[in-house]
Coordinates of C-alpha atoms and ligand atoms in Angstrom, one line a residue:
Chain A
M160 CA 17.1 5.0 9.0
I161 CA 14.0 5.9 11.0
E162 CA 14.0 5.6 14.8
F163 CA 10.8 5.9 17.0
T164 CA 11.6 6.3 20.7
N165 CA 8.7 5.9 23.1
V166 CA 6.3 7.6 20.7
S167 CA 2.7 8.3 21.7
K168 CA 0.0 10.2 20.0
T169 CA -3.3 11.4 21.4
Y170 CA -5.6 13.2 19.1
P171 CA -7.3 16.4 20.3
G172 CA -10.6 14.5 20.8
G173 CA -8.8 12.2 23.3
V174 CA -8.3 9.1 21.1
K175 CA -4.9 7.5 21.9
A176 CA -3.9 6.4 18.4
I177 CA -0.3 5.4 19.2
D178 CA 0.8 4.1 22.5
D179 CA 4.5 4.1 23.5
V180 CA 6.0 2.8 20.2
S181 CA 9.7 2.2 20.0
L182 CA 11.0 0.9 16.7
T183 CA 14.1 1.2 14.5
I184 CA 14.0 0.8 10.7
E185 CA 17.5 0.2 9.5
H186 CA 19.0 1.8 6.4
G187 CA 17.7 0.0 3.2
E188 CA 15.1 -2.0 5.1
F189 CA 11.5 -2.4 3.9
V190 CA 9.2 -2.4 6.9
V191 CA 5.5 -2.9 6.7
L192 CA 3.1 -1.5 9.3
L193 CA 0.3 -4.0 9.5
G194 CA -2.9 -4.2 11.6
P195 CA -6.6 -3.9 11.6
S196 CA -8.4 -0.7 10.6
G197 CA -8.0 2.1 13.1
C198 CA -4.9 0.5 14.9
G199 CA -2.8 3.6 14.1
K200 CA -0.8 2.7 11.0
T201 CA -1.5 6.0 9.1
T202 CA -1.0 8.0 12.2
L203 CA 2.4 6.4 12.9
L204 CA 3.5 7.0 9.3
R205 CA 2.3 10.6 9.2
M206 CA 4.2 11.5 12.3
V207 CA 7.4 10.8 10.4
N208 CA 7.0 13.6 7.9
Q209 CA 5.3 15.8 10.6
L210 CA 1.8 15.7 9.0
E211 CA 0.8 14.8 12.6
D212 CA 2.3 16.1 15.7
I213 CA 4.0 13.8 18.2
T214 CA 2.3 13.9 21.7
E215 CA 5.2 12.2 23.5
G216 CA 8.5 10.7 22.6
S217 CA 10.7 11.4 19.5
I218 CA 11.3 10.3 16.0
A219 CA 14.7 10.6 14.2
V220 CA 15.2 10.3 10.5
E221 CA 18.7 9.6 9.2
G222 CA 20.0 10.2 12.8
K223 CA 18.4 13.6 13.1
N224 CA 15.5 14.4 15.5
I225 CA 12.7 15.5 13.2
H226 CA 11.7 18.2 15.7
D227 CA 15.0 20.0 14.9
L228 CA 14.4 19.9 11.2
N229 CA 12.5 22.4 9.0
K230 CA 9.2 20.7 8.2
I231 CA 9.1 21.8 4.5
D232 CA 12.7 20.8 3.9
M233 CA 12.5 17.5 5.5
R234 CA 9.3 16.6 3.6
R235 CA 11.1 17.2 0.4
E236 CA 13.7 14.7 1.4
I237 CA 11.2 12.0 2.2
G238 CA 9.2 10.3 -0.5
Y239 CA 5.4 10.1 0.2
V240 CA 2.9 8.0 -1.6
I241 CA -0.8 7.6 -0.6
Q242 CA -3.5 5.3 -1.5
S243 CA -5.6 7.6 -3.7
N244 CA -2.2 8.6 -5.4
G245 CA -2.9 12.3 -4.8
L246 CA -1.7 13.3 -8.2
F247 CA -2.4 17.0 -9.1
P248 CA -5.1 17.0 -11.8
N249 CA -4.1 20.4 -13.1
M250 CA -0.5 19.3 -13.8
T251 CA 0.8 17.1 -16.6
I252 CA 2.5 13.8 -15.8
E253 CA 5.9 15.3 -16.1
E254 CA 5.0 18.3 -13.9
N255 CA 3.5 15.8 -11.3
V256 CA 6.6 13.6 -11.2
M257 CA 8.9 16.6 -11.2
V258 CA 7.1 18.6 -8.6
V259 CA 9.7 18.1 -5.8
P260 CA 12.8 18.6 -8.0
N261 CA 11.0 21.8 -9.2
L262 CA 10.5 23.0 -5.6
L263 CA 14.2 22.2 -5.0
G264 CA 15.1 24.3 -8.0
W265 CA 16.6 21.7 -10.3
S266 CA 17.6 22.9 -13.8
K267 CA 15.3 22.0 -16.7
E268 CA 17.8 19.6 -18.3
K269 CA 18.3 17.8 -15.1
R270 CA 14.6 17.4 -14.5
A271 CA 13.9 16.2 -18.0
E272 CA 16.7 13.6 -17.7
R273 CA 15.4 12.5 -14.3
F274 CA 11.9 12.2 -15.7
D275 CA 13.1 9.9 -18.4
Y276 CA 15.0 7.8 -16.0
L277 CA 12.0 7.4 -13.6
M278 CA 9.6 6.6 -16.3
D279 CA 11.8 3.9 -17.6
L280 CA 12.1 2.6 -14.1
I281 CA 8.4 2.3 -13.6
G282 CA 8.0 0.8 -17.1
M283 CA 6.1 3.7 -18.8
P284 CA 7.7 5.2 -21.9
P285 CA 8.5 8.8 -21.0
E286 CA 7.6 10.2 -24.5
N287 CA 4.1 8.8 -24.4
Y288 CA 3.2 10.3 -21.1
R289 CA 5.2 13.5 -20.7
G290 CA 2.2 15.8 -21.6
S291 CA -0.7 13.6 -20.5
F292 CA -2.9 14.5 -17.5
P293 CA -3.6 12.2 -14.6
H294 CA -7.2 11.6 -15.6
E295 CA -6.0 10.1 -18.9
L296 CA -4.3 7.3 -17.1
S297 CA -5.6 4.0 -15.7
G298 CA -5.6 3.5 -11.9
G299 CA -2.5 1.3 -12.1
Q300 CA -0.6 3.8 -14.2
Q301 CA -1.6 6.6 -11.8
Q302 CA -0.3 4.6 -8.9
R303 CA 3.0 4.1 -10.7
I304 CA 3.2 7.8 -11.3
G305 CA 2.6 8.3 -7.6
V306 CA 5.6 6.1 -6.9
A307 CA 7.7 7.9 -9.5
R308 CA 6.8 11.2 -8.0
A309 CA 7.9 10.0 -4.5
L310 CA 11.2 8.8 -6.0
A311 CA 11.9 12.0 -8.0
A312 CA 14.4 13.7 -5.8
D313 CA 16.0 10.4 -4.8
P314 CA 15.0 10.5 -1.2
P315 CA 16.7 8.0 1.1
V316 CA 13.5 7.4 3.0
M317 CA 10.0 6.6 1.6
L318 CA 6.7 6.6 3.4
M319 CA 3.9 4.7 1.6
D320 CA 0.3 4.5 2.9
E321 CA -1.5 1.6 1.3
P322 CA -0.2 2.8 -2.1
F323 CA -1.6 -0.2 -4.0
G324 CA -4.8 -0.6 -1.9
A325 CA -7.2 0.8 -4.5
L326 CA -6.1 -1.5 -7.3
D327 CA -7.7 -4.7 -8.4
P328 CA -5.8 -7.9 -7.3
I329 CA -4.1 -8.7 -10.6
I330 CA -2.8 -5.2 -11.3
R331 CA -1.9 -4.9 -7.6
S332 CA 0.2 -8.0 -7.6
R333 CA 2.0 -6.9 -10.7
I334 CA 2.8 -3.5 -9.3
Q335 CA 4.0 -5.1 -6.1
E336 CA 6.4 -7.2 -8.0
E337 CA 7.6 -4.3 -10.1
F338 CA 8.1 -2.3 -7.0
M339 CA 10.1 -5.0 -5.4
D340 CA 12.4 -5.0 -8.4
I341 CA 12.8 -1.2 -8.1
Q342 CA 13.5 -1.6 -4.4
K343 CA 16.2 -4.2 -5.1
K344 CA 18.0 -1.6 -7.3
L345 CA 17.5 1.5 -5.1
K346 CA 17.6 0.1 -1.6
K347 CA 15.5 2.8 0.0
T348 CA 14.5 2.8 3.6
I349 CA 10.8 2.2 3.4
L350 CA 7.9 2.4 5.8
F351 CA 4.9 1.0 4.2
V352 CA 1.3 0.7 5.5
S353 CA -0.9 -2.2 4.6
H354 CA -3.8 -4.0 6.2
D355 CA -3.3 -7.0 3.9
I356 CA -1.1 -9.7 5.4
D357 CA -0.4 -11.3 2.1
E358 CA 1.0 -8.0 0.8
A359 CA 3.0 -7.6 3.9
I360 CA 4.5 -11.1 3.7
K361 CA 5.3 -10.6 0.0
L362 CA 7.0 -7.2 0.4
A363 CA 8.4 -6.8 3.9
D364 CA 11.9 -7.4 5.3
K365 CA 10.2 -6.9 8.6
I366 CA 6.6 -6.5 9.7
V367 CA 5.3 -4.3 12.6
L368 CA 2.0 -5.7 13.7
L369 CA -0.1 -3.1 15.6
K370 CA -3.2 -3.3 17.7
D371 CA -4.8 -0.3 19.3
G372 CA -1.6 1.8 18.8
E373 CA 0.7 -0.7 20.4
I374 CA 3.3 -3.0 18.8
Q375 CA 2.3 -6.6 19.1
Q376 CA 5.3 -8.1 17.2
F377 CA 8.1 -6.7 15.1
D378 CA 9.7 -9.5 13.2
R379 CA 10.7 -11.0 9.9
P380 CA 7.6 -12.3 8.1
A381 CA 8.5 -15.9 8.6
E382 CA 8.9 -15.4 12.3
L383 CA 5.6 -13.6 12.6
L384 CA 3.9 -16.4 10.8
N385 CA 5.6 -19.3 12.6
R386 CA 6.4 -17.9 16.0
P387 CA 3.5 -15.5 16.9
V388 CA 4.2 -14.0 20.4
N389 CA 0.5 -13.8 21.5
D390 CA -3.0 -14.8 20.7
F391 CA -3.7 -11.6 18.8
V392 CA -0.8 -12.3 16.4
S393 CA -1.7 -15.9 15.9
E394 CA -5.3 -15.0 15.1
F395 CA -4.2 -12.2 12.8
V396 CA -1.8 -14.4 10.8
G397 CA -4.6 -16.9 10.4
E398 CA -4.9 -20.7 10.5
D399 CA -3.0 -21.0 7.2
S400 CA 0.1 -19.3 8.5
V401 CA 2.2 -22.4 8.0
L402 CA 1.1 -22.5 4.4
K403 CA 1.7 -18.8 3.9
S404 CA 5.2 -19.1 5.4
L405 CA 6.1 -21.9 3.0
N406 CA 6.0 -19.2 0.3
L407 CA 8.9 -17.6 2.1
Y408 CA 11.1 -20.6 2.1
Q409 CA 12.9 -22.1 -0.9
V410 CA 14.1 -25.5 -1.8
K411 CA 17.6 -24.5 -0.8
D412 CA 16.4 -23.8 2.8
L413 CA 15.0 -27.3 2.9
Q414 CA 18.3 -28.7 1.8
A415 CA 20.1 -26.6 4.4
T416 CA 18.0 -28.2 7.2
L417 CA 17.7 -31.7 6.0
D418 CA 20.6 -33.8 4.7
L419 CA 19.4 -35.2 1.4
P420 CA 21.5 -37.9 -0.4
A421 CA 22.4 -37.5 -4.1
V422 CA 20.5 -39.8 -6.4
E423 CA 22.2 -42.2 -8.8
G424 CA 20.8 -42.4 -12.2
S425 CA 17.7 -40.6 -13.4
P426 CA 15.1 -39.4 -10.8
D427 CA 11.5 -40.8 -11.0
G428 CA 9.8 -37.5 -10.2
K429 CA 9.9 -33.8 -10.8
V430 CA 13.2 -32.0 -10.1
F431 CA 12.8 -28.6 -8.3
H432 CA 15.2 -25.7 -8.6
P433 CA 16.9 -24.4 -5.4
H434 CA 14.9 -21.1 -5.7
D435 CA 11.5 -22.7 -6.1
S436 CA 9.2 -22.0 -3.1
L437 CA 8.4 -24.8 -0.8
R438 CA 4.8 -24.1 -1.2
H439 CA 5.1 -25.1 -4.8
V440 CA 6.8 -28.3 -3.8
L441 CA 4.2 -29.1 -1.2
A442 CA 1.3 -28.4 -3.7
H443 CA 3.0 -30.7 -6.2
L444 CA 3.4 -33.5 -3.6
L445 CA -0.2 -33.3 -2.3
H446 CA -1.4 -34.8 -5.6
P447 CA -2.2 -38.5 -4.8
S448 CA -0.4 -39.6 -7.9
R449 CA 2.9 -38.3 -6.7
Q450 CA 5.0 -39.5 -3.8
Y451 CA 8.4 -38.1 -4.3
V452 CA 10.1 -35.1 -5.9
Y453 CA 13.8 -34.3 -6.2
V454 CA 15.7 -31.1 -5.8
E455 CA 18.7 -29.7 -7.5
G456 CA 21.7 -29.1 -5.3
E457 CA 23.9 -26.0 -5.4
D458 CA 26.6 -27.9 -7.2
G459 CA 24.3 -29.3 -9.9
T460 CA 23.7 -32.7 -8.3
T461 CA 20.2 -34.0 -8.0
N462 CA 19.2 -34.9 -4.4
G463 CA 16.3 -36.7 -2.9
P464 CA 13.8 -38.2 -2.8
V465 CA 11.7 -35.6 -0.9
S466 CA 8.3 -36.5 0.4
V467 CA 5.5 -34.8 2.3
E468 CA 7.2 -36.1 5.5
H469 CA 10.3 -34.0 4.7
I470 CA 8.2 -30.9 4.4
E471 CA 6.5 -31.7 7.7
A472 CA 9.9 -32.1 9.4
F473 CA 11.0 -28.8 8.0
V474 CA 7.8 -27.1 9.3
R475 CA 8.5 -28.6 12.8
E476 CA 11.9 -27.0 12.6
I477 CA 10.8 -23.5 11.6
T478 CA 7.9 -23.4 14.1
A479 CA 9.8 -24.8 17.0
Chain B
M192 CA -40.4 48.3 -36.6
M193 CA -39.3 50.6 -39.4
D194 CA -39.5 53.3 -36.9
F195 CA -37.1 51.5 -34.6
L196 CA -34.5 50.8 -37.3
D197 CA -34.7 54.4 -38.3
Y198 CA -34.0 55.4 -34.7
L199 CA -31.0 53.0 -34.6
G200 CA -29.7 54.5 -37.9
R201 CA -29.8 58.0 -36.5
N202 CA -28.5 57.2 -33.0
Y203 CA -26.0 54.4 -33.4
A204 CA -23.1 56.6 -32.4
D205 CA -24.9 57.6 -29.2
I206 CA -25.9 54.0 -28.3
F207 CA -22.3 52.9 -28.9
A208 CA -21.0 55.6 -26.6
H209 CA -23.4 54.5 -23.9
T210 CA -22.3 50.9 -24.4
I211 CA -18.7 51.9 -23.9
E212 CA -19.6 53.9 -20.8
H213 CA -21.4 50.8 -19.4
M214 CA -18.4 48.6 -20.1
Q215 CA -16.1 51.1 -18.4
L216 CA -18.3 51.0 -15.3
L217 CA -18.3 47.2 -15.4
G218 CA -14.6 47.0 -16.1
V219 CA -13.6 49.2 -13.2
S220 CA -16.1 47.7 -10.6
L221 CA -15.4 44.1 -11.6
T222 CA -11.7 44.5 -11.5
I223 CA -11.8 45.9 -8.0
A224 CA -14.5 43.4 -7.0
V225 CA -12.2 40.5 -8.0
L226 CA -9.2 42.0 -6.3
I227 CA -11.2 42.2 -3.1
G228 CA -13.4 39.1 -3.4
V229 CA -10.9 36.4 -4.5
P230 CA -8.3 37.0 -1.8
L231 CA -11.0 37.4 0.8
G232 CA -12.6 34.2 -0.3
I233 CA -9.2 32.4 -0.1
Y234 CA -8.5 33.9 3.3
L235 CA -11.9 32.8 4.6
T236 CA -11.0 29.2 4.1
T237 CA -8.5 29.6 6.9
N238 CA -11.1 31.2 9.3
E239 CA -14.3 29.2 9.5
Q240 CA -16.0 31.6 11.9
L241 CA -15.3 34.7 10.0
A242 CA -16.3 32.9 6.8
S243 CA -19.9 32.4 7.9
T244 CA -20.2 36.0 9.1
V245 CA -18.8 37.5 5.9
L246 CA -20.8 35.2 3.6
Q247 CA -24.0 36.2 5.5
A248 CA -23.1 39.9 5.2
A249 CA -22.6 39.5 1.5
S250 CA -25.9 37.7 1.1
I251 CA -27.7 40.5 3.0
I252 CA -26.1 43.1 0.7
L253 CA -27.4 41.3 -2.3
T254 CA -31.0 41.5 -1.0
I255 CA -30.9 45.3 -0.7
P256 CA -32.8 46.8 -3.7
S257 CA -30.3 48.8 -5.7
I258 CA -32.4 51.9 -5.6
A259 CA -32.3 51.8 -1.8
L260 CA -28.6 51.2 -1.8
F261 CA -28.0 54.3 -4.0
G262 CA -30.4 56.2 -1.7
V263 CA -28.2 55.3 1.3
M264 CA -25.0 56.2 -0.4
I265 CA -26.0 59.6 -1.7
P266 CA -25.9 61.4 1.7
I267 CA -22.7 59.5 2.7
L268 CA -20.8 60.2 -0.4
S269 CA -22.1 63.7 -0.6
T270 CA -19.7 64.5 2.2
I271 CA -16.9 64.2 -0.3
G272 CA -18.9 65.7 -3.1
Q273 CA -19.5 62.4 -4.9
G274 CA -23.1 61.7 -4.0
I275 CA -24.1 61.0 -7.5
G276 CA -22.1 59.9 -10.6
F277 CA -19.6 57.2 -11.4
L278 CA -18.2 56.6 -7.9
P279 CA -21.4 55.5 -6.1
A280 CA -22.3 53.3 -9.1
V281 CA -18.9 51.6 -8.9
I282 CA -19.1 51.1 -5.1
A283 CA -22.6 49.6 -5.5
L284 CA -21.5 47.2 -8.2
I285 CA -18.5 46.1 -6.1
L286 CA -20.7 45.4 -3.1
Y287 CA -23.2 43.4 -5.2
S288 CA -20.4 41.4 -6.8
Q289 CA -19.0 40.3 -3.6
L290 CA -21.3 37.4 -2.8
P291 CA -20.9 35.4 -6.0
I292 CA -17.1 36.0 -6.1
I293 CA -16.4 35.4 -2.4
R294 CA -18.7 32.4 -2.1
N295 CA -17.4 30.7 -5.2
T296 CA -13.8 31.3 -4.3
Y297 CA -14.4 30.0 -0.8
T298 CA -16.2 26.9 -2.0
A299 CA -13.6 26.3 -4.8
I300 CA -10.7 26.3 -2.4
N301 CA -12.5 24.4 0.3
N302 CA -13.6 21.7 -2.2
V303 CA -10.2 20.8 -3.4
D304 CA -9.8 17.0 -2.8
P305 CA -8.3 16.6 0.7
N306 CA -6.1 13.8 -0.7
I307 CA -4.6 16.2 -3.2
R308 CA -4.1 18.8 -0.5
D309 CA -2.5 16.2 1.8
A310 CA -0.2 15.1 -1.0
A311 CA 0.8 18.7 -1.7
K312 CA 1.6 19.2 2.0
G313 CA 3.4 15.8 2.4
I314 CA 5.8 16.4 -0.5
G315 CA 6.9 19.7 1.0
M316 CA 4.9 22.6 -0.5
T317 CA 4.6 25.7 1.6
T318 CA 1.1 27.1 2.2
L319 CA 1.6 29.6 -0.5
Q320 CA 2.9 27.1 -3.0
R321 CA 0.0 24.9 -2.3
L322 CA -2.4 27.8 -3.0
W323 CA -0.7 28.8 -6.3
K324 CA 0.2 25.5 -7.7
V325 CA -2.7 23.3 -6.5
E326 CA -5.6 24.9 -4.9
I327 CA -6.2 27.9 -7.1
P328 CA -5.7 26.1 -10.4
N329 CA -8.0 23.3 -9.4
G330 CA -10.6 25.8 -8.1
M331 CA -10.3 28.0 -11.2
P332 CA -13.5 26.8 -13.0
L333 CA -15.6 27.6 -9.9
I334 CA -13.9 30.9 -9.2
M335 CA -14.5 32.0 -12.8
A336 CA -18.1 30.9 -12.6
G337 CA -18.5 33.3 -9.7
V338 CA -17.0 36.1 -11.7
R339 CA -19.3 35.4 -14.5
T340 CA -22.4 35.5 -12.2
A341 CA -21.1 38.8 -10.8
T342 CA -20.6 40.2 -14.3
V343 CA -24.1 39.4 -15.5
L344 CA -25.5 40.7 -12.2
S345 CA -23.5 44.0 -12.6
I346 CA -24.7 44.6 -16.1
G347 CA -28.3 44.7 -15.0
I348 CA -27.7 46.7 -11.8
G349 CA -25.4 49.0 -13.8
A350 CA -28.4 50.0 -15.9
I351 CA -30.3 51.2 -12.8
A352 CA -27.2 53.2 -11.7
A353 CA -28.1 55.6 -14.6
F354 CA -30.6 57.1 -12.1
I355 CA -27.8 58.5 -10.1
G356 CA -25.9 59.7 -13.1
S357 CA -23.4 56.9 -13.7
G358 CA -23.9 57.1 -17.4
G359 CA -24.1 53.9 -19.5
L360 CA -27.0 52.1 -21.2
G361 CA -29.4 52.8 -18.4
V362 CA -29.4 56.4 -19.5
L363 CA -31.2 55.4 -22.7
I364 CA -33.9 53.6 -20.7
D365 CA -34.2 56.4 -18.1
M366 CA -34.4 59.1 -20.7
G367 CA -36.6 57.1 -23.0
I368 CA -39.2 56.6 -20.2
S369 CA -39.2 60.2 -19.2
R370 CA -39.5 61.4 -22.8
G371 CA -42.0 58.7 -23.8
N372 CA -39.6 57.5 -26.5
Q373 CA -40.2 53.8 -26.8
N374 CA -37.5 53.2 -29.4
M375 CA -34.9 54.6 -27.0
V376 CA -36.1 52.3 -24.2
L377 CA -36.0 49.4 -26.5
A378 CA -32.6 50.2 -27.9
G379 CA -31.2 50.4 -24.3
A380 CA -32.8 47.2 -23.2
I381 CA -31.6 45.2 -26.2
A382 CA -28.1 46.6 -25.9
I383 CA -28.0 45.6 -22.3
S384 CA -29.2 42.1 -23.1
I385 CA -26.6 41.7 -25.9
L386 CA -23.9 43.0 -23.6
A387 CA -24.9 40.5 -20.9
I388 CA -24.9 37.6 -23.3
A389 CA -21.6 38.6 -24.9
A390 CA -19.9 39.1 -21.6
D391 CA -21.0 35.7 -20.3
F392 CA -19.8 34.1 -23.5
G393 CA -16.5 35.9 -23.5
L394 CA -15.9 35.1 -19.8
K395 CA -16.7 31.4 -20.5
K396 CA -14.0 31.4 -23.1
I397 CA -11.6 33.0 -20.7
Q398 CA -12.6 30.5 -18.0
V399 CA -11.8 27.6 -20.3
K400 CA -8.5 29.2 -21.3
F401 CA -7.4 29.9 -17.7
S402 CA -8.6 26.6 -16.3
P403 CA -5.8 23.9 -16.4
K404 CA -6.4 21.4 -19.2
G405 CA -6.3 18.4 -16.9
I406 CA -9.5 19.3 -15.0
Ligands
ATP501 N1 -7.6 13.5 12.7 C1 -8.0 12.7 13.7 N2 -8.7 13.1 14.7 C2 -9.1 12.3 15.7 N3 -8.9 11.0 15.7 C3 -8.3 10.5 14.7 C4 -7.8 11.3 13.6 N4 -7.2 10.5 12.7 C5 -7.3 9.2 13.2 N5 -7.9 9.2 14.4 C6 -8.2 8.0 15.2 O1 -6.9 7.4 15.5 C7 -7.0 6.0 15.4 C8 -6.0 5.5 14.4 O2 -6.3 6.0 13.1 P1 -5.4 5.7 11.8 O3 -6.0 6.5 10.7 O4 -4.0 5.9 12.2 O5 -5.7 4.1 11.6 P2 -5.2 3.2 10.5 O6 -4.5 2.0 11.2 O7 -4.5 3.9 9.4 O8 -6.6 2.7 9.9 P3 -7.0 2.2 8.4 O9 -6.5 0.9 8.2 O10 -8.5 2.2 8.5 O11 -6.5 3.3 7.5 C9 -8.4 5.7 15.0 O12 -9.1 5.3 16.2 C10 -9.0 7.0 14.4 O13 -10.3 7.1 14.6
MG502 MG1 -4.8 4.3 7.3

């Protein structure tokens, strides 16, 4: 858990980078700090592991005020990943990944075992990479190693500053998915910086939207998209916010809102699965040759028909 | 030419002895120069203001002609009875070596990628751990390049130190000139050149060995 209480930060030159931020990130929650360049995302993140001083207010990690903790010790208990991965060029991949366990004095056997586990987790065979050096890896692989290094000592809290920012879109999207799988298993408390709203929507349990060091909205992605609290937020989420948010809803959400009758006999349109995204359903329906689709109910029944009007009704519901 | 080979044949033991002397002078002065220059270069990265002063002072030292430096040191060191000989030569070589060693060390540490330094800090390395595990290894090629420059520089200046009785290959040149023995001068000059080339080559090997494989 990370708690910010009335945190402000003024840099020596006089720039007020963070302005009275209060925010609680619950245990196991994945929170994305989102906002335009220079809004203070990195600053807010780096205050957590005391790479930046706090000017006013306080931050607590796992219930302890960071001010009372030893900087070095607390940093070893927090995973830290940065955009340019920051791998140490002079160390092998194993040494890089195991750098924190090494600082913590783990035994050789325990380190080797942990290395194998982490490499499997990130989908890179440990034997192939143990003795390699960072420059021998592709950008995507280096970024995975950066994630593995942050996970090495099994920290409950992870700080990630645009970790996938430097990757090309395809690799990036694959690593995002891999990382979501890892997070499902490990349930870390994650504070993640991004300036890409699509990335934030995809990964976040909750999004903090910042502007000039102030929180504009702290909400679940769907709420942020469909119920922006001010003009800045609605402009930031963009005109296609409804479409984006349909990615976040599934067929079963539609069924929960609308009462769809079961169909007798065989359906005359495509049947969607309860976990398919509504955006898929809508995209399918927009084709002029299709009027109806059907959806599979929880108990195996086929319900419908569903038309574009149903989706519109659903959108009215979620944006109300 | 036959004359020269003949000279070598008769005097190889003497030439060899002077080469050893020369290497001793270098060995002692460079060891001390590295022990002073590298830590100083590292320290200067934490003190911007002192850094420019020290680097400037080291550059000025390098512009003083060696003969003049010896001239200055003779009266000073005479007070402890060491006006000429090995000690003033060692001190001079240490002084001349400082600029390349300090400057390269300072630059090497300062040039470590700030992202790497930031990562090292963020994962909980102490200042000293950062230095040992990250900054020095990554700066090694540049630090060693400084030592190599200092070595080659010292081999040349070490020859001039023969004028103040330091011994070494400069003695051959010095004596050869005063006795009008060209073969002797030539033998000294060639030996110095070979020593410089060999030292540079050897240090390059050491540099590769000491530099981490990944960089
Ligand atoms: N070390 C510093 N000294 C002075 N001002 C700084 C420093 N670091 C950041 N700032 C200023 O603080 C503000 C917030 O910077 P920060 O790096 O936190 O933004 P960001 O949201 O991470 O931006 P980006 O998306 O470009 O990374 C900016 O106005 C920036 O110029
Ligand atoms: Mg940033």
